[in-house]
Coordinates of C-alpha atoms and ligand atoms in Angstrom, one line a residue:
M1 CA -11.8 -8.2 13.5
D2 CA -8.0 -7.5 14.1
T3 CA -8.4 -3.8 15.1
E4 CA -4.8 -3.4 16.2
S5 CA -3.5 -4.3 12.7
L6 CA -6.0 -2.0 11.1
Y7 CA -5.0 0.9 13.3
K8 CA -1.4 0.3 12.5
T9 CA -2.0 0.2 8.7
A10 CA -4.1 3.4 8.9
K11 CA -1.4 5.1 10.9
L12 CA 1.3 4.1 8.4
L13 CA -0.9 5.3 5.5
M14 CA -1.2 8.7 7.2
T15 CA 2.6 9.1 8.0
P16 CA 3.1 12.8 8.1
G17 CA 4.9 14.4 5.1
K18 CA 3.9 11.7 2.7
G19 CA 0.8 11.0 0.5
I20 CA -1.0 8.3 -1.5
L21 CA -0.7 7.9 -5.2
A22 CA -3.9 6.9 -6.9
A23 CA -2.8 4.7 -9.9
D24 CA -6.1 2.9 -10.1
Q25 CA -7.5 4.1 -13.4
S26 CA -9.8 1.6 -15.0
V27 CA -8.7 0.0 -18.3
S28 CA -10.9 2.4 -20.3
T29 CA -9.8 5.5 -18.4
M30 CA -6.2 4.5 -18.7
N31 CA -6.6 3.9 -22.4
K32 CA -8.1 7.4 -22.9
Q33 CA -5.1 8.9 -21.1
L34 CA -2.7 6.8 -23.3
E35 CA -4.4 8.0 -26.4
A36 CA -4.2 11.6 -25.3
I37 CA -0.3 11.3 -25.3
G38 CA -0.2 9.3 -28.5
A39 CA 0.6 6.0 -26.9
T40 CA -1.0 2.7 -28.0
P41 CA -3.9 1.8 -25.7
E42 CA -3.1 -1.8 -25.0
A43 CA -2.3 -4.1 -22.1
E44 CA 1.4 -4.0 -22.5
T45 CA 1.5 -0.1 -22.6
R46 CA -0.6 0.0 -19.5
R47 CA 1.8 -2.4 -17.8
L48 CA 4.8 -0.4 -18.9
Y49 CA 3.2 2.8 -17.6
R50 CA 2.5 1.3 -14.1
Q51 CA 6.0 -0.1 -14.0
L52 CA 7.4 3.4 -14.8
L53 CA 5.5 4.8 -11.8
F54 CA 6.2 2.0 -9.3
T55 CA 9.9 1.7 -10.1
A56 CA 10.6 5.4 -10.0
P57 CA 13.8 5.7 -7.8
G58 CA 12.9 7.1 -4.3
I59 CA 9.1 7.0 -4.7
E60 CA 8.8 5.5 -1.2
K61 CA 10.1 8.7 0.3
Y62 CA 6.9 10.5 -0.9
V63 CA 4.2 7.9 -0.8
T64 CA 2.9 5.6 1.9
G65 CA 0.6 3.6 -0.4
I66 CA -0.4 3.3 -4.0
I67 CA -4.0 2.5 -5.1
L68 CA -4.1 -0.2 -7.8
Y69 CA -6.7 -1.5 -10.2
D70 CA -7.6 -5.2 -10.3
A71 CA -5.6 -5.8 -13.5
T72 CA -2.6 -4.0 -12.0
I73 CA -2.5 -5.9 -8.7
R74 CA -2.2 -9.0 -10.9
N75 CA 0.6 -7.6 -13.1
H76 CA 4.4 -7.6 -12.8
T77 CA 7.6 -5.8 -13.6
D78 CA 9.8 -6.8 -16.6
D79 CA 11.7 -9.4 -14.5
G80 CA 8.4 -11.0 -13.4
T81 CA 8.2 -9.6 -9.9
A82 CA 4.6 -9.0 -9.0
F83 CA 3.9 -5.3 -8.6
V84 CA 2.5 -5.9 -5.1
D85 CA 5.7 -7.6 -4.0
H86 CA 7.8 -4.9 -5.5
L87 CA 5.8 -2.2 -3.6
I88 CA 5.9 -4.2 -0.3
A89 CA 9.7 -4.6 -0.6
K90 CA 9.9 -0.8 -0.9
G91 CA 7.7 -0.3 2.2
V92 CA 4.8 1.0 0.1
I93 CA 1.4 -0.3 1.1
P94 CA -0.6 -1.8 -1.8
I95 CA -4.2 -0.5 -1.8
I96 CA -6.9 -1.9 -4.1
K97 CA -9.8 -0.1 -5.8
V98 CA -12.7 -2.5 -5.3
D99 CA -15.8 -0.7 -6.6
K100 CA -17.0 -1.5 -10.1
S101 CA -17.7 2.1 -11.0
T102 CA -21.0 3.9 -11.3
V103 CA -24.2 3.3 -13.3
P104 CA -27.2 5.6 -13.6
F105 CA -29.5 5.4 -10.6
E106 CA -33.0 4.6 -11.9
G107 CA -35.6 7.0 -10.6
F108 CA -33.0 9.6 -9.8
P109 CA -32.2 11.4 -13.1
G110 CA -28.7 12.9 -13.1
E111 CA -27.5 10.7 -10.2
V112 CA -25.5 7.5 -10.1
V113 CA -24.9 4.6 -7.9
T114 CA -21.7 2.6 -7.4
E115 CA -21.7 -1.1 -8.1
G116 CA -19.5 -3.8 -6.7
L117 CA -21.0 -5.4 -3.6
D118 CA -21.7 -8.8 -5.3
G119 CA -18.9 -11.2 -4.4
L120 CA -17.0 -8.5 -2.7
K121 CA -16.1 -10.6 0.4
E122 CA -14.3 -13.2 -1.8
R123 CA -12.6 -10.5 -3.8
L124 CA -11.4 -8.8 -0.6
E125 CA -10.1 -12.1 0.8
E126 CA -8.1 -12.6 -2.5
Y127 CA -6.7 -9.1 -2.4
F128 CA -5.6 -9.5 1.2
K129 CA -3.8 -12.7 0.3
M130 CA -2.0 -11.0 -2.5
G131 CA -0.7 -8.4 -0.1
A132 CA -3.2 -5.5 -0.2
R133 CA -3.8 -3.9 3.2
A134 CA -6.3 -1.2 2.3
A135 CA -9.1 -0.8 -0.3
K136 CA -10.9 2.1 -1.9
W137 CA -14.6 2.6 -3.0
R138 CA -15.7 5.7 -4.8
A139 CA -19.2 7.1 -4.7
V140 CA -20.2 10.1 -6.9
V141 CA -22.3 13.1 -5.9
N142 CA -23.3 15.4 -8.7
I143 CA -24.3 19.0 -8.1
G144 CA -27.0 20.5 -10.4
D145 CA -30.5 21.7 -10.6
G146 CA -32.3 20.0 -7.7
L147 CA -29.2 17.7 -7.3
P148 CA -28.1 15.9 -5.3
T149 CA -31.1 14.3 -3.6
L150 CA -30.7 13.2 0.0
D151 CA -32.0 9.8 -0.9
S152 CA -29.3 9.2 -3.4
I153 CA -26.6 10.4 -1.0
K154 CA -28.0 8.1 1.7
F155 CA -28.1 5.1 -0.6
N156 CA -24.6 5.5 -1.8
C157 CA -23.4 6.0 1.9
M158 CA -25.1 2.7 2.8
L159 CA -23.1 0.9 0.0
L160 CA -19.9 2.6 1.4
A161 CA -20.8 1.3 4.9
R162 CA -21.3 -2.2 3.7
Y163 CA -18.0 -2.2 1.8
A164 CA -16.1 -0.5 4.7
R165 CA -17.3 -3.0 7.3
L166 CA -16.5 -6.0 5.1
C167 CA -13.0 -4.6 4.5
Q168 CA -12.4 -4.3 8.3
E169 CA -13.6 -7.8 8.9
I170 CA -11.0 -9.0 6.4
G171 CA -8.1 -6.8 7.5
L172 CA -8.2 -4.1 4.9
V173 CA -8.4 -0.4 5.9
P174 CA -11.3 1.1 4.0
I175 CA -10.7 4.4 2.2
V176 CA -14.2 5.8 1.7
E177 CA -14.5 8.2 -1.2
P178 CA -17.7 10.2 -1.7
E179 CA -16.5 12.4 -4.5
V180 CA -18.5 15.6 -4.8
I181 CA -18.0 16.4 -8.5
Y182 CA -16.2 19.6 -9.4
E183 CA -17.7 19.8 -12.9
G184 CA -20.7 22.3 -12.9
T185 CA -21.8 25.9 -12.6
H186 CA -22.3 25.8 -8.8
D187 CA -20.7 28.4 -6.5
L188 CA -18.4 27.9 -3.5
A189 CA -21.3 28.1 -1.0
R190 CA -23.2 25.4 -2.8
A191 CA -20.1 23.1 -2.9
E192 CA -19.7 23.6 0.8
E193 CA -23.4 22.9 1.5
V194 CA -23.4 19.7 -0.6
T195 CA -20.0 18.4 0.8
T196 CA -21.1 19.1 4.4
L197 CA -24.4 17.2 3.8
T198 CA -22.6 14.3 2.1
L199 CA -20.0 13.9 4.8
R200 CA -22.4 14.2 7.7
T201 CA -24.7 11.6 6.1
L202 CA -21.7 9.4 5.4
F203 CA -20.5 9.4 9.0
T204 CA -24.0 8.9 10.4
V205 CA -24.5 5.9 8.2
L206 CA -21.0 4.4 8.8
T207 CA -21.5 4.6 12.5
Q208 CA -25.0 3.1 12.2
Y209 CA -23.6 0.1 10.3
R210 CA -20.8 -0.4 12.8
V211 CA -17.8 0.7 10.8
D212 CA -14.8 1.5 13.1
L213 CA -14.0 5.1 12.2
K214 CA -10.6 4.8 13.9
A215 CA -9.7 2.3 11.1
T216 CA -11.2 4.3 8.3
I217 CA -9.7 6.9 6.0
L218 CA -11.8 9.5 4.3
K219 CA -10.9 10.5 0.7
T220 CA -12.7 13.7 -0.1
S221 CA -13.0 16.5 -2.7
M222 CA -11.7 19.9 -1.8
V223 CA -14.4 22.5 -1.5
L224 CA -14.4 24.9 -4.4
S225 CA -16.7 26.6 -6.9
G226 CA -17.7 24.5 -9.9
S227 CA -15.4 24.2 -13.0
K228 CA -17.9 26.3 -15.0
N229 CA -18.7 28.9 -12.4
A230 CA -17.7 32.4 -13.4
K231 CA -15.9 33.0 -10.2
P232 CA -13.1 30.4 -9.6
S233 CA -12.3 30.0 -5.9
T234 CA -8.9 31.3 -4.8
P235 CA -6.6 28.9 -2.9
E236 CA -7.3 30.8 0.3
E237 CA -11.1 30.5 -0.2
V238 CA -10.7 26.7 -1.0
A239 CA -8.6 26.2 2.2
E240 CA -11.1 28.1 4.4
A241 CA -14.2 26.3 2.9
T242 CA -12.5 22.9 3.0
L243 CA -11.3 23.1 6.6
Q244 CA -14.6 24.5 7.7
T245 CA -16.5 21.7 6.0
L246 CA -14.3 19.0 7.6
D247 CA -14.6 20.7 11.0
N248 CA -18.4 20.7 10.6
A249 CA -18.8 17.1 9.3
V250 CA -16.0 14.8 10.1
P251 CA -15.7 13.1 13.5
N252 CA -12.4 13.5 15.3
S253 CA -12.0 9.7 15.5
V254 CA -11.5 9.2 11.7
A255 CA -7.9 7.9 11.1
G256 CA -7.1 10.5 8.4
I257 CA -8.3 12.5 5.5
V258 CA -6.8 12.5 2.0
F259 CA -7.8 14.6 -1.0
L260 CA -8.6 13.6 -4.6
S261 CA -7.7 16.0 -7.4
G262 CA -11.1 15.6 -9.2
G263 CA -10.3 17.3 -12.5
Q264 CA -8.5 20.3 -11.1
T265 CA -5.3 21.0 -13.1
P266 CA -2.1 19.8 -11.4
E267 CA -1.0 23.4 -10.7
Q268 CA -4.4 24.4 -9.3
V269 CA -4.7 21.3 -7.0
T270 CA -1.2 21.7 -5.6
A271 CA -1.8 25.5 -4.9
N272 CA -5.0 24.7 -3.2
F273 CA -3.4 21.9 -1.2
N274 CA -0.6 24.2 -0.2
A275 CA -3.2 26.8 1.1
I276 CA -4.9 24.1 3.1
G277 CA -1.5 23.1 4.6
K278 CA -0.8 26.8 5.5
L279 CA -4.2 27.3 7.1
E280 CA -3.8 24.0 9.0
K281 CA -0.5 25.3 10.5
E282 CA -2.1 28.7 11.3
S283 CA -5.0 27.0 13.1
G284 CA -2.5 25.2 15.4
G285 CA -3.3 21.7 14.1
L286 CA -6.4 19.6 13.3
P287 CA -7.8 16.4 14.8
W288 CA -6.8 14.4 11.7
A289 CA -3.7 14.0 9.6
L290 CA -4.3 15.4 6.0
A291 CA -2.5 14.1 2.9
F292 CA -2.9 14.0 -0.9
S293 CA -4.2 11.1 -2.9
F294 CA -4.3 12.5 -6.4
S295 CA -4.3 10.6 -9.6
R296 CA -4.7 13.1 -12.5
G297 CA -3.2 15.9 -10.3
I298 CA 0.1 13.9 -10.1
E299 CA 0.1 11.7 -13.2
Q300 CA -0.8 14.1 -16.0
P301 CA 2.6 15.9 -16.1
V302 CA 4.3 12.5 -15.9
Q303 CA 2.3 11.1 -18.9
E304 CA 3.1 14.3 -20.9
V305 CA 6.8 13.7 -20.5
W306 CA 6.6 9.9 -21.1
K307 CA 4.4 10.0 -24.3
G308 CA 4.6 6.2 -24.3
K309 CA 8.3 6.1 -25.4
S310 CA 10.9 4.0 -23.7
E311 CA 13.6 6.7 -24.2
N312 CA 11.5 9.0 -22.0
V313 CA 11.0 6.7 -19.0
S314 CA 13.8 8.1 -16.9
A315 CA 12.7 11.7 -17.5
A316 CA 9.1 10.8 -16.7
Q317 CA 10.2 9.2 -13.5
Q318 CA 12.1 12.3 -12.6
K319 CA 9.0 14.3 -13.3
L320 CA 7.0 12.0 -11.0
I321 CA 9.4 12.5 -8.1
E322 CA 9.4 16.3 -8.7
V323 CA 5.6 16.5 -8.6
L324 CA 5.4 14.2 -5.5
E325 CA 8.0 16.4 -3.8
R326 CA 6.1 19.5 -4.5
N327 CA 2.9 18.0 -3.1
C328 CA 4.7 16.9 0.0
K329 CA 5.9 20.5 0.5
A330 CA 2.4 21.7 -0.2
D331 CA 1.1 19.3 2.6
A332 CA 3.2 21.4 5.0
G333 CA 2.1 24.7 3.4
Q334 CA 5.7 25.2 2.4
L335 CA 5.4 26.3 -1.3
Ligands
LIG1 P1 -8.3 12.1 -9.2 O1 -7.2 12.7 -8.3 O2 -7.9 12.1 -10.6 O3 -9.6 12.8 -8.9 O4 -8.4 10.6 -8.8 C1 -8.5 10.2 -7.5 C2 -9.2 9.0 -7.4 O5 -8.8 8.1 -6.7 C3 -10.5 8.8 -8.1 O6 -11.2 7.7 -7.6

């Protein structure tokens, strides 16, 4: 295991003042997003959309890495340059989503398990050869009546551990993403309880299965009351609960922590991220670097400007840069 290279990549990914763009929507998710803006859901539209994102002038000032989907890492710009090569030339680290999404977890009603371990070693080797230097795997934790179960959390964490250790063997920094789902009627205290349990379990299992935490990035949900709870959490409440959870559950040795947007609106997630940045400053610093790694929280406004039309590409790229810049400011609590 080339630990020095892994540490170097992890450090680069967590460069202060920048974030990670998650552009790894699956084909079906991407198609739904295209349909929502009136664009044709087909391969060429998906390619044009990713090209719009990756060629936005100056994007490298705001992102250290971009998470790609399998079909995207194999795709290219209009002039035939592979997207990965284009990103590497800009100093942006290509990251690859390697899980194969979730399926129902038999015996555990309302819970899901992530697939994708079969043949993973060979896939990781191929992605490394293509130029990827980090990978992402998403597990899902639903909150509901009697949910989640500890058994389901543990099982998903074991899959994350197997994936993470394989990544490190091959030279990819694992981004471990146990997403505690925002959708639901749960309150803030329940979100904190579940996120704390999930993260504590995750790090126990990762350590047990010999994953090097210094070469691991955590991608986590912010801690907030559920989307259908009568009392939405204020940004100050989100910041306090999130930092308290991380303090209680994440070992200091972890290379960095990034946040997903998880269905919060772009305005909401940026306001919450800004409050986290402010509280981080007030607390005099944390053991880990924090950054954003939003997909919907960044891309929704871009898609609304683009609408699938070539005449809107430049305006959509400007919108992307504007949203990224706002989130970089929020990272420092400066909004
Ligand atoms: P969202 O920011 O839309 O939650 O996506 C982040 C991600 O990478 C999901 O796996």
